[in-house]
């Protein structure tokens, strides 16, 4: 029962503590970008830079990372690719997460889902390759269509998608004691997730418009707003994300989920 309460507490904390001004904050005053961007977008009055807490998501393609420089630049958290499908581990995962921890960043592993493998096979793979110490923030399930994949372009029905996601996330929650975060893209959400999983945190990709404009009735916790960001300590482009709540919300949520 205690594990279940810990899993549910972060949801209650962020949703009850955040006011309407914490989520989707709207102001008209100009706010300078928190980080450089080689291809910045005009989000109008609802810019991600209204939000105080920002983080990155990385994989082996980001190469060598100076995690202390990343932390000192103002980055608060890192989502780190761990596994993919039922048989792939990101080559930099076991290097990245201990270094992110040592730098004082909040961190979490993510799994890229393949619909050509079963939920149980993928959950087994993630659990086998991700130690509990690597799950400081809740683990992330990355679900999007694999249009460029050479091995799996299968698109199951929305019912099958939701069933498999739930099975995978239930397995992770039972093992790690933390309810997973769902990462998704605009088209995948439209095809499968509208109105579903409202008791889960969502991390949404929206690099041209504010999430409110394209995710129907979706209350989001994290917003991936660029894939062309520039972060000190990382060479090349970096995905950057904003946390929806205030710094106070962030501290309470991290304290709750990092037990």
C-alpha positions as a printed NumPy array, in Angstrom:
array([[  0.   ,   0.   ,   0.   ],
       [  2.837,   2.439,   0.805],
       [  4.32 ,   1.908,  -2.652],
       [  0.953,   2.696,  -4.226],
       [  0.636,   5.872,  -2.168],
       [  4.095,   6.99 ,  -3.228],
       [  3.167,   6.383,  -6.858],
       [  0.015,   8.455,  -6.583],
       [  1.423,  11.256,  -4.438],
       [  3.36 ,  13.014,  -7.245],
       [  0.196,  13.248,  -9.342],
       [ -1.793,  14.77 ,  -6.502],
       [  1.045,  17.087,  -5.56 ],
       [  1.573,  18.707,  -8.922],
       [ -2.056,  18.87 , -10.009],
       [ -3.333,  20.313,  -6.742],
       [ -0.432,  22.639,  -6.088],
       [ -0.271,  24.183,  -9.558],
       [ -2.681,  27.006, -10.17 ],
       [ -3.933,  28.056, -13.57 ],
       [ -1.092,  30.556, -13.692],
       [  1.508,  27.858, -13.047],
       [  0.355,  25.829, -16.036],
       [  0.413,  27.376, -19.51 ],
       [  1.465,  30.725, -18.079],
       [  0.435,  33.632, -20.319],
       [  1.973,  37.07 , -20.181],
       [  2.491,  39.811, -22.716],
       [  5.84 ,  41.124, -21.477],
       [  8.928,  40.043, -23.395],
       [ 11.06 ,  37.433, -21.635],
       [ 14.526,  36.611, -22.991],
       [ 15.311,  32.984, -23.858],
       [ 16.911,  30.96 , -21.08 ],
       [ 19.148,  29.115, -23.561],
       [ 20.427,  29.72 , -27.075],
       [ 18.656,  28.062, -29.986],
       [ 19.941,  27.725, -33.549],
       [ 16.386,  27.671, -34.896],
       [ 14.225,  29.569, -32.406],
       [ 10.443,  29.584, -32.847],
       [  8.013,  32.378, -32.115],
       [  5.568,  31.042, -29.536],
       [  3.912,  34.412, -29.13 ],
       [  2.858,  35.349, -25.624],
       [  3.013,  31.761, -24.368],
       [  6.733,  31.207, -24.618],
       [  8.421,  28.314, -22.776],
       [ 10.717,  30.863, -21.171],
       [  7.906,  31.935, -18.857],
       [  8.64 ,  28.666, -17.078],
       [ 11.492,  28.663, -14.585],
       [ 12.525,  24.984, -14.596],
       [ 14.164,  23.614, -17.734],
       [ 15.855,  20.336, -18.569],
       [ 17.319,  18.268, -21.382],
       [ 16.827,  14.83 , -22.878],
       [ 19.85 ,  13.009, -24.246],
       [ 21.013,   9.79 , -25.862],
       [ 24.256,   8.407, -27.284],
       [ 23.98 ,  10.87 , -30.175],
       [ 24.859,  13.716, -27.805],
       [ 28.357,  12.314, -27.345],
       [ 30.607,  13.407, -24.506],
       [ 28.829,  15.628, -21.98 ],
       [ 30.366,  17.881, -19.348],
       [ 27.584,  17.415, -16.807],
       [ 28.837,  20.068, -14.398],
       [ 28.765,  22.679, -17.168],
       [ 25.254,  21.534, -18.014],
       [ 24.164,  21.952, -14.408],
       [ 25.859,  25.343, -14.038],
       [ 24.133,  26.615, -17.189],
       [ 20.773,  26.44 , -15.448],
       [ 19.583,  22.967, -16.443],
       [ 17.57 ,  21.32 , -13.648],
       [ 16.886,  17.811, -14.964],
       [ 17.845,  15.254, -17.599],
       [ 15.808,  12.516, -19.243],
       [ 18.339,   9.92 , -20.408],
       [ 17.668,   7.23 , -22.999],
       [ 18.14 ,   3.781, -21.482],
       [ 16.546,   1.152, -23.703],
       [ 14.718,   0.577, -26.962],
       [ 12.43 ,  -2.287, -27.854],
       [ 13.293,  -5.658, -26.333],
       [ 17.019,  -5.858, -27.12 ],
       [ 18.742,  -2.472, -27.308],
       [ 20.523,  -0.465, -24.615],
       [ 21.71 ,   3.065, -25.325],
       [ 25.498,   2.981, -25.461],
       [ 25.914,   6.011, -23.173],
       [ 23.236,   5.271, -20.565],
       [ 25.494,   3.658, -17.981],
       [ 27.911,   6.581, -18.343],
       [ 25.38 ,   9.409, -18.409],
       [ 23.148,   8.767, -15.429],
       [ 25.882,   8.445, -12.744],
       [ 27.519,  11.618, -14.051],
       [ 24.221,  13.488, -14.076],
       [ 23.685,  12.374, -10.478],
       [ 27.192,  13.445,  -9.473],
       [ 26.569,  16.887, -10.968],
       [ 23.453,  17.297,  -8.836],
       [ 20.875,  17.042, -11.608],
       [ 17.531,  15.328, -11.237],
       [ 17.515,  12.458, -13.749],
       [ 15.323,   9.702, -15.166],
       [ 15.726,   6.927, -17.764],
       [ 13.434,   6.585, -20.752],
       [ 12.419,   3.662, -22.93 ],
       [ 11.645,   3.968, -26.647],
       [  8.719,   1.625, -27.326],
       [  8.525,  -0.737, -30.325],
       [  5.087,  -2.056, -31.204],
       [  6.64 ,  -5.086, -32.878],
       [  7.616,  -6.461, -29.452],
       [  5.349,  -7.34 , -26.557],
       [  4.877,  -5.073, -23.557],
       [  6.185,  -7.758, -21.219],
       [  9.324,  -8.4  , -23.284],
       [ 10.121,  -4.695, -23.283],
       [  9.37 ,  -4.291, -19.592],
       [ 11.636,  -7.257, -18.839],
       [ 14.4  ,  -5.649, -20.903],
       [ 14.077,  -2.258, -19.216],
       [ 14.013,  -3.758, -15.724],
       [ 17.04 ,  -5.947, -16.508],
       [ 19.128,  -3.019, -17.729],
       [ 18.055,  -0.123, -15.509],
       [ 19.047,  -0.279, -11.839],
       [ 16.712,   1.295,  -9.313],
       [ 19.399,   3.848,  -8.491],
       [ 19.084,   5.148, -12.081],
       [ 15.402,   5.956, -11.494],
       [ 15.566,   9.139,  -9.42 ],
       [ 12.653,  10.79 , -11.192],
       [  9.977,   8.397, -12.524],
       [ 10.892,   6.347, -15.606],
       [  9.583,   7.537, -18.951],
       [  7.724,   5.621, -21.651],
       [  8.447,   7.195, -25.055],
       [  5.603,   6.377, -27.467],
       [  5.599,   7.712, -31.01 ],
       [  5.19 ,   6.278, -34.495],
       [  8.397,   4.691, -35.806],
       [  8.029,   6.003, -39.342],
       [ 11.744,   5.865, -40.137],
       [ 12.439,   2.516, -38.506],
       [ 13.99 ,  -0.189, -40.679],
       [ 12.619,  -2.968, -38.485],
       [  9.237,  -1.88 , -37.095],
       [  6.692,   0.374, -38.774],
       [  3.665,  -1.466, -37.415],
       [  0.784,   0.775, -36.299],
       [ -1.649,  -1.135, -34.111],
       [ -5.148,   0.058, -33.268],
       [ -5.615,   2.73 , -30.581],
       [ -7.101,   0.085, -28.29 ],
       [ -4.037,  -2.123, -28.698],
       [ -1.714,   0.841, -28.192],
       [ -3.367,   1.801, -24.921],
       [ -3.499,  -1.791, -23.695],
       [  0.209,  -2.352, -24.352],
       [  1.181,   0.975, -22.8  ],
       [ -0.78 ,   0.205, -19.659],
       [  0.755,  -3.242, -19.35 ],
       [  4.282,  -1.869, -19.783],
       [  3.738,   0.966, -17.314],
       [  2.11 ,  -1.302, -14.737],
       [  5.171,  -3.547, -14.839],
       [  7.536,  -0.611, -14.316],
       [  5.426,   0.896, -11.552],
       [  5.302,  -2.426,  -9.719],
       [  9.086,  -2.819,  -9.942],
       [ 10.314,   0.728,  -9.337],
       [  7.467,   1.996,  -7.155],
       [  6.978,   5.09 ,  -9.327],
       [  4.266,   5.821, -11.853],
       [  5.894,   6.371, -15.276],
       [  5.754,   9.589, -17.255],
       [  4.41 ,   9.365, -20.823],
       [  6.348,  11.107, -23.597],
       [  4.545,  11.51 , -26.893],
       [  4.393,  13.454, -30.147],
       [  1.546,  15.377, -31.752],
       [  0.458,  12.75 , -34.29 ],
       [  0.733,   9.796, -31.917],
       [ -1.274,  11.587, -29.252],
       [ -3.941,  12.556, -31.788],
       [ -4.222,   8.978, -33.08 ],
       [ -4.183,   7.149, -29.749],
       [ -4.162,   9.144, -26.537],
       [ -6.756,  11.924, -26.558],
       [ -8.71 ,  11.564, -23.321],
       [ -6.624,   8.624, -22.096],
       [ -4.25 ,   8.213, -19.134],
       [ -5.374,  11.366, -17.366],
       [ -3.89 ,  10.109, -14.095],
       [ -0.376,  10.076, -15.591],
       [  2.073,  12.902, -16.124],
       [  2.594,  13.77 , -19.797],
       [  5.734,  15.066, -21.442],
       [  4.719,  16.445, -24.839],
       [  6.666,  17.422, -27.922],
       [  5.604,  20.741, -29.442],
       [  8.37 ,  22.624, -31.239],
       [  6.328,  25.057, -33.332],
       [  3.281,  25.94 , -31.224],
       [  2.28 ,  26.031, -27.599],
       [  0.993,  22.603, -26.42 ],
       [ -2.38 ,  24.14 , -25.592],
       [ -2.907,  24.792, -29.293],
       [ -2.389,  21.219, -30.501],
       [ -2.936,  18.769, -27.621],
       [ -6.672,  18.57 , -27.077],
       [ -7.57 ,  18.946, -23.385],
       [ -4.209,  17.54 , -22.32 ],
       [ -2.736,  18.745, -19.05 ],
       [  1.017,  18.465, -19.493],
       [  3.838,  18.385, -16.969],
       [  6.827,  18.685, -19.339],
       [  7.071,  20.455, -22.699],
       [  9.791,  19.593, -25.231],
       [  9.929,  22.905, -27.057],
       [ 13.067,  22.642, -29.188],
       [ 15.419,  20.084, -30.704],
       [ 17.954,  22.728, -31.755],
       [ 18.931,  24.111, -28.356],
       [ 22.465,  25.011, -27.34 ],
       [ 23.551,  23.881, -23.881],
       [ 27.019,  24.579, -22.437],
       [ 28.795,  21.264, -21.925],
       [ 27.13 ,  19.545, -24.905],
       [ 28.361,  19.761, -28.48 ],
       [ 25.736,  20.153, -31.19 ],
       [ 21.989,  20.497, -30.869],
       [ 20.141,  19.456, -27.73 ],
       [ 16.472,  18.894, -26.936],
       [ 15.289,  21.294, -24.224],
       [ 12.179,  20.945, -22.078],
       [ 10.213,  23.112, -19.677],
       [  8.478,  21.973, -16.493],
       [  4.933,  23.284, -16.239],
       [  4.907,  24.276, -12.6  ],
       [  6.658,  26.847, -10.462],
       [ 10.023,  26.313,  -8.729],
       [  8.1  ,  25.583,  -5.522],
       [  6.018,  22.935,  -7.338],
       [  9.206,  21.448,  -8.753],
       [ 10.865,  21.076,  -5.368],
       [  7.774,  19.45 ,  -3.847],
       [  7.348,  17.055,  -6.76 ],
       [ 11.006,  15.996,  -6.858],
       [ 10.979,  15.453,  -3.095],
       [  7.899,  13.228,  -3.468],
       [  9.04 ,  11.083,  -6.401],
       [ 12.682,  10.64 ,  -5.418],
       [ 11.879,   8.609,  -2.302]])
